[in-house]
PDB file of C-alpha atoms in Angstrom:
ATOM      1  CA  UNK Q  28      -9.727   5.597  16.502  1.00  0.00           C
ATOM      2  CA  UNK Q  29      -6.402   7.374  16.554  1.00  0.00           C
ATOM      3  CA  UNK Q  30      -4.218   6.318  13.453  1.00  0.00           C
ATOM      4  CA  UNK Q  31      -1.140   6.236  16.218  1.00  0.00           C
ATOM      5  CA  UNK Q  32      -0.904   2.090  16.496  1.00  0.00           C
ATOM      6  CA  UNK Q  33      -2.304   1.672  12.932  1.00  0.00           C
ATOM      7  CA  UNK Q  34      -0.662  -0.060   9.775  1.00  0.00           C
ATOM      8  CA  UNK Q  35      -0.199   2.254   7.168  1.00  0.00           C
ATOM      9  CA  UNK Q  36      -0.825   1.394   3.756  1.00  0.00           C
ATOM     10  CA  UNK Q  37       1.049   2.776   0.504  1.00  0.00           C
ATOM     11  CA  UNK Q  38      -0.471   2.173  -3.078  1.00  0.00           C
ATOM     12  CA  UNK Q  39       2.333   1.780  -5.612  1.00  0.00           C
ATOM     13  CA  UNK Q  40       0.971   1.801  -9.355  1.00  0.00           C
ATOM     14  CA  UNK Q  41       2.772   3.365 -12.774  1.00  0.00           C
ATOM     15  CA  UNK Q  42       0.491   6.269 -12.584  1.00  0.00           C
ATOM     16  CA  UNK Q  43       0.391   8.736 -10.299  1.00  0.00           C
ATOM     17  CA  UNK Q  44      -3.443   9.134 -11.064  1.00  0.00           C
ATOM     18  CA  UNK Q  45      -3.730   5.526 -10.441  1.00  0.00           C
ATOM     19  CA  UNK Q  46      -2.732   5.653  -7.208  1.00  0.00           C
ATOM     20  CA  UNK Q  47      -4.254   8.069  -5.496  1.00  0.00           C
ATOM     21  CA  UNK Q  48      -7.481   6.941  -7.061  1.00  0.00           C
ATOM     22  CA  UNK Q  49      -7.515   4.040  -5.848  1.00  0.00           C
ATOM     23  CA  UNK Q  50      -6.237   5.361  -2.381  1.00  0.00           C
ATOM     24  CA  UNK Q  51      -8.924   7.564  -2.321  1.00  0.00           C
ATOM     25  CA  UNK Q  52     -11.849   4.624  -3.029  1.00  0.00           C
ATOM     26  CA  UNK Q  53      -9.955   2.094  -0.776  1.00  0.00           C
ATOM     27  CA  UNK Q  54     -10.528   4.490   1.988  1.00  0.00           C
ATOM     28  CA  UNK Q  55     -14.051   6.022   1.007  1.00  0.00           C
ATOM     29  CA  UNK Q  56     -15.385   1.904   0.736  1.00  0.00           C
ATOM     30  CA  UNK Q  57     -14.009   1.472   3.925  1.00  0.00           C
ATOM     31  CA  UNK Q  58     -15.315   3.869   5.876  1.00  0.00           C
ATOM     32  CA  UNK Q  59     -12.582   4.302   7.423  1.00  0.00           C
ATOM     33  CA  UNK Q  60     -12.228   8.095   5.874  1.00  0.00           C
ATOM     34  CA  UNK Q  61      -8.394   9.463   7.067  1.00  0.00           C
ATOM     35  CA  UNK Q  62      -7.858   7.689  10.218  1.00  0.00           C
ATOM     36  CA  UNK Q  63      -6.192   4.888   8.462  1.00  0.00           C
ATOM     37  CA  UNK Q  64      -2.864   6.105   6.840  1.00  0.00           C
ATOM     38  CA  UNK Q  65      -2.373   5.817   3.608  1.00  0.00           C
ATOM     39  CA  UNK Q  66      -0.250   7.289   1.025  1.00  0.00           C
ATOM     40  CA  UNK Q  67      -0.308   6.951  -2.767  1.00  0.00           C
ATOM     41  CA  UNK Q  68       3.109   6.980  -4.517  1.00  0.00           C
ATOM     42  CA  UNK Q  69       2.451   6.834  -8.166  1.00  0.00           C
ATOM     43  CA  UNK Q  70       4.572   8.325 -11.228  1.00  0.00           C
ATOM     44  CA  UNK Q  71       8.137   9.068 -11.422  1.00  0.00           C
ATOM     45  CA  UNK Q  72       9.157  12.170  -9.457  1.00  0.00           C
ATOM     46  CA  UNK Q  73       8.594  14.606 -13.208  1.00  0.00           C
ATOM     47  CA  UNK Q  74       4.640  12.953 -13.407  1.00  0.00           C
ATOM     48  CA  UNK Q  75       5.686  10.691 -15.959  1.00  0.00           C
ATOM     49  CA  UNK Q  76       4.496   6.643 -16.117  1.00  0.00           C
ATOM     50  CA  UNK Q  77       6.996   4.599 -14.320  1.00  0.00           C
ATOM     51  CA  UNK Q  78       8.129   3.883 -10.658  1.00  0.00           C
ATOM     52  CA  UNK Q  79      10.025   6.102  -8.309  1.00  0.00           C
ATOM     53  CA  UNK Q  80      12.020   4.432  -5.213  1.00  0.00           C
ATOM     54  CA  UNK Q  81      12.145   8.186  -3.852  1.00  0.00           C
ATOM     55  CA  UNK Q  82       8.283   8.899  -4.147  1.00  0.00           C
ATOM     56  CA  UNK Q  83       7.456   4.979  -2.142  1.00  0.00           C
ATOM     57  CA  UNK Q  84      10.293   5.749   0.398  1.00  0.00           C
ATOM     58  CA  UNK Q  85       8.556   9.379   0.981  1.00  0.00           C
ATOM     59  CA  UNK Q  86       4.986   7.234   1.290  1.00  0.00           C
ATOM     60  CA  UNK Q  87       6.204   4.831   3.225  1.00  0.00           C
ATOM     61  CA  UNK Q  88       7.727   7.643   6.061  1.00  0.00           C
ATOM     62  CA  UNK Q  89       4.224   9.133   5.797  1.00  0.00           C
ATOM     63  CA  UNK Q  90       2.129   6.340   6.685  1.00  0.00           C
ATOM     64  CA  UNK Q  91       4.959   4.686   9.380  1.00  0.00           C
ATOM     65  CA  UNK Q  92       2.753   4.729  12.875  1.00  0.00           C
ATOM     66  CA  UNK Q  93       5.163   2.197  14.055  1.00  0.00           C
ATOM     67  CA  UNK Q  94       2.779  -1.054  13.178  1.00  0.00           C
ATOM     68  CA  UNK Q  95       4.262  -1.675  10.593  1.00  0.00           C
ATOM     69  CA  UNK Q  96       3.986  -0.740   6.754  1.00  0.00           C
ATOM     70  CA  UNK Q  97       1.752  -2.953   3.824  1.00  0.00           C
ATOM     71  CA  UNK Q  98       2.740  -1.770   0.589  1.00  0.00           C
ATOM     72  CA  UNK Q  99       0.601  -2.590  -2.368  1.00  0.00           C
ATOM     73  CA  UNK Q 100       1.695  -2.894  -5.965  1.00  0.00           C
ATOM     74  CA  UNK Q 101       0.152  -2.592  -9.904  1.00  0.00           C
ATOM     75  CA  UNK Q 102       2.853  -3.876 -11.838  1.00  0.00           C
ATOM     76  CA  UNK Q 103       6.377  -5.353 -12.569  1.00  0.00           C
ATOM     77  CA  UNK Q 104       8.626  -2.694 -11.994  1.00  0.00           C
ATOM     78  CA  UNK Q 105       6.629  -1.351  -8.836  1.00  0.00           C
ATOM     79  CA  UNK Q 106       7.518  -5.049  -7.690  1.00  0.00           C
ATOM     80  CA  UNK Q 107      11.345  -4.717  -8.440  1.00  0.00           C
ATOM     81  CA  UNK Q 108      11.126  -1.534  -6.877  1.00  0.00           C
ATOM     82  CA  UNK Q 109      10.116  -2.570  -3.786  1.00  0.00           C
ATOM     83  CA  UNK Q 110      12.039  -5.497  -3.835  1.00  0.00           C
ATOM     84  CA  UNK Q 111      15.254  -3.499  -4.408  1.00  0.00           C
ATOM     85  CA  UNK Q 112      14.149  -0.808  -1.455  1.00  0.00           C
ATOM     86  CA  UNK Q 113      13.126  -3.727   1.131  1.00  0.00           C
ATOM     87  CA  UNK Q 114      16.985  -5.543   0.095  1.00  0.00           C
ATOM     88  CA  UNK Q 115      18.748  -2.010   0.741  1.00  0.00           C
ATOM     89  CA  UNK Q 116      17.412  -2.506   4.170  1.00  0.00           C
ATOM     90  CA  UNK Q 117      17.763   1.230   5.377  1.00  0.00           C
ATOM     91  CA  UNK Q 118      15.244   2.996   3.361  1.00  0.00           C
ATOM     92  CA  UNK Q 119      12.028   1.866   4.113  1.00  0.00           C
ATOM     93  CA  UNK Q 120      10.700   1.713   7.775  1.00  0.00           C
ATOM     94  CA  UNK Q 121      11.799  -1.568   9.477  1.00  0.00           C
ATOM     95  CA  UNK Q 122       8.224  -3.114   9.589  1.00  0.00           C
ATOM     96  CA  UNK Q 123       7.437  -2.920   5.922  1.00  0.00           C
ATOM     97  CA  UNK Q 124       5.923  -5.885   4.113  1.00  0.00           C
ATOM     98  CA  UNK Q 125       5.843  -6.058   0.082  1.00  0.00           C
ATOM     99  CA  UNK Q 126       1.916  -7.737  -0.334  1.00  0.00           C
ATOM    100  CA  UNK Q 127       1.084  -9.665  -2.748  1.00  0.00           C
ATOM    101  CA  UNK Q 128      -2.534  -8.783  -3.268  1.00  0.00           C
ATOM    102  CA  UNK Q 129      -4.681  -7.666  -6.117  1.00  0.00           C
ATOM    103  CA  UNK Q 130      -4.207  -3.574  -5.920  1.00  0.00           C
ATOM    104  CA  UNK Q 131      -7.644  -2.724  -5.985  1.00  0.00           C
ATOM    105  CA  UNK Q 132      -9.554  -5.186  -3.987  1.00  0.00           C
ATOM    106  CA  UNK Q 133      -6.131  -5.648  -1.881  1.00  0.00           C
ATOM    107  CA  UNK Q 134      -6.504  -2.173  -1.181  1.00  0.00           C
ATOM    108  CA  UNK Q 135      -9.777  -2.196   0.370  1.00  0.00           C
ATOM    109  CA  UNK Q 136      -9.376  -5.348   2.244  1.00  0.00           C
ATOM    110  CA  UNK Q 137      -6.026  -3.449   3.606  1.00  0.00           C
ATOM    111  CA  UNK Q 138      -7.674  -0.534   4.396  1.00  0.00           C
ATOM    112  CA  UNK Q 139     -10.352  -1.875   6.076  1.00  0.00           C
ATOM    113  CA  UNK Q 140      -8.330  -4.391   8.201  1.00  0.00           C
ATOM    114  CA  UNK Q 141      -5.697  -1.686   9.195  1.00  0.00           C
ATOM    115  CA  UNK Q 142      -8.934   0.560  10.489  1.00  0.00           C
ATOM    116  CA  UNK Q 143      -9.784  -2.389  13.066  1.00  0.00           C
ATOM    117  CA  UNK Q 144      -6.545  -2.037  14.768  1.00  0.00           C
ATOM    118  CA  UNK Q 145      -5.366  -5.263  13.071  1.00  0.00           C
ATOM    119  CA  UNK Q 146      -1.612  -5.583  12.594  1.00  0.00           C
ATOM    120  CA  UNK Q 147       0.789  -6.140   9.732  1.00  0.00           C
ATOM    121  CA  UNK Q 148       0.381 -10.066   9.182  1.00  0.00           C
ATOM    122  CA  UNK Q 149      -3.176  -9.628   9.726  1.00  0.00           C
ATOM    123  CA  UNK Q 150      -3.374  -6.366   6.768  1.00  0.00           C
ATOM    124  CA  UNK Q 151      -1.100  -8.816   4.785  1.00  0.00           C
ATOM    125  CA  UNK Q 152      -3.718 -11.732   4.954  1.00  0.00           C
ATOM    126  CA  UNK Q 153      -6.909  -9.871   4.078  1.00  0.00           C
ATOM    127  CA  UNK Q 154      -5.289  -7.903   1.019  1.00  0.00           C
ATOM    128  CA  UNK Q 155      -4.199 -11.063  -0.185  1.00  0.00           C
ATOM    129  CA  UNK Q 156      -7.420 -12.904   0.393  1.00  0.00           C
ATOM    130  CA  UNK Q 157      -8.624 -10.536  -1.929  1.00  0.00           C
ATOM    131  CA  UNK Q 158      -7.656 -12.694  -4.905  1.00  0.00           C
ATOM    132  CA  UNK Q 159     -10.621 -15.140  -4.207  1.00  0.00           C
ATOM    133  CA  UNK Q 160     -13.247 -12.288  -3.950  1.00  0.00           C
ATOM    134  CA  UNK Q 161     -15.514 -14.032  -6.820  1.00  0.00           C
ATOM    135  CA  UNK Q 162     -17.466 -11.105  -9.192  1.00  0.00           C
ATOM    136  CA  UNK Q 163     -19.865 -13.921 -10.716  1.00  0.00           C
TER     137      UNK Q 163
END
């Protein structure tokens, strides 16, 4: 499937490790291998721990196919982040949605949703589902 009328997906965690770790397992568990776009934005711009408005603006251009953008989130400041790019209203493509979903499991449920041809709400749904996958 051509990633042309796909969501895209960006993974926004502390580390830049982090990120494209779990970017990289989201889409190998999916099978959904590169035709679903995704984009890790991990790390300050210098590699350090932290968040970088720059680095998830950059993602969220990357992954943009025009159905809309699901952006996934570790921690606090990634949230305020976010938050503060979605309020600014001109940085982030128009159809982006802040998800609140576990980042791993969200991930994957993301992932594997967007490579159906599902749109936002329905990439939204499944990666927040993902907080009643039960381990036990």
């Amino acid at each position: 499937m051509s990633d042309e009328k796909l969501v895209g997906i960006v993974l926004v965690s502390h580390s830049a490790a982090v990120a494209a770790s779990v970017a990289e397992l989201a889409q190998g568990l999916s099978g959904a291998g590169a035709s679903v776009p995704v984009a890790p934005a991990g790390g300050t711009g210098r590699g350090e721990l932290g968040t970088s408005a720059e680095l998830i603006a950059a993602a969220a251009a990357s992954v943009d196919r025009g159905a809309g953008v699901a952006v996934l989130t570790d921690l606090g400041s990634a949230v305020l982040t976010v938050k503060a790019l979605l309020a600014e209203g001109d940085e982030l493509p128009g159809n982006t949605r802040l998800v609140d979903a576990p980042f791993l499991e969200g991930a994957v449920a993301a992932v594997v949703t967007a490579s159906t041809g599902a749109d936002l709400a329905a990439v939204a749904a499944a990666a927040s589902e993902a907080y009643g996958y039960r381990k036990v």
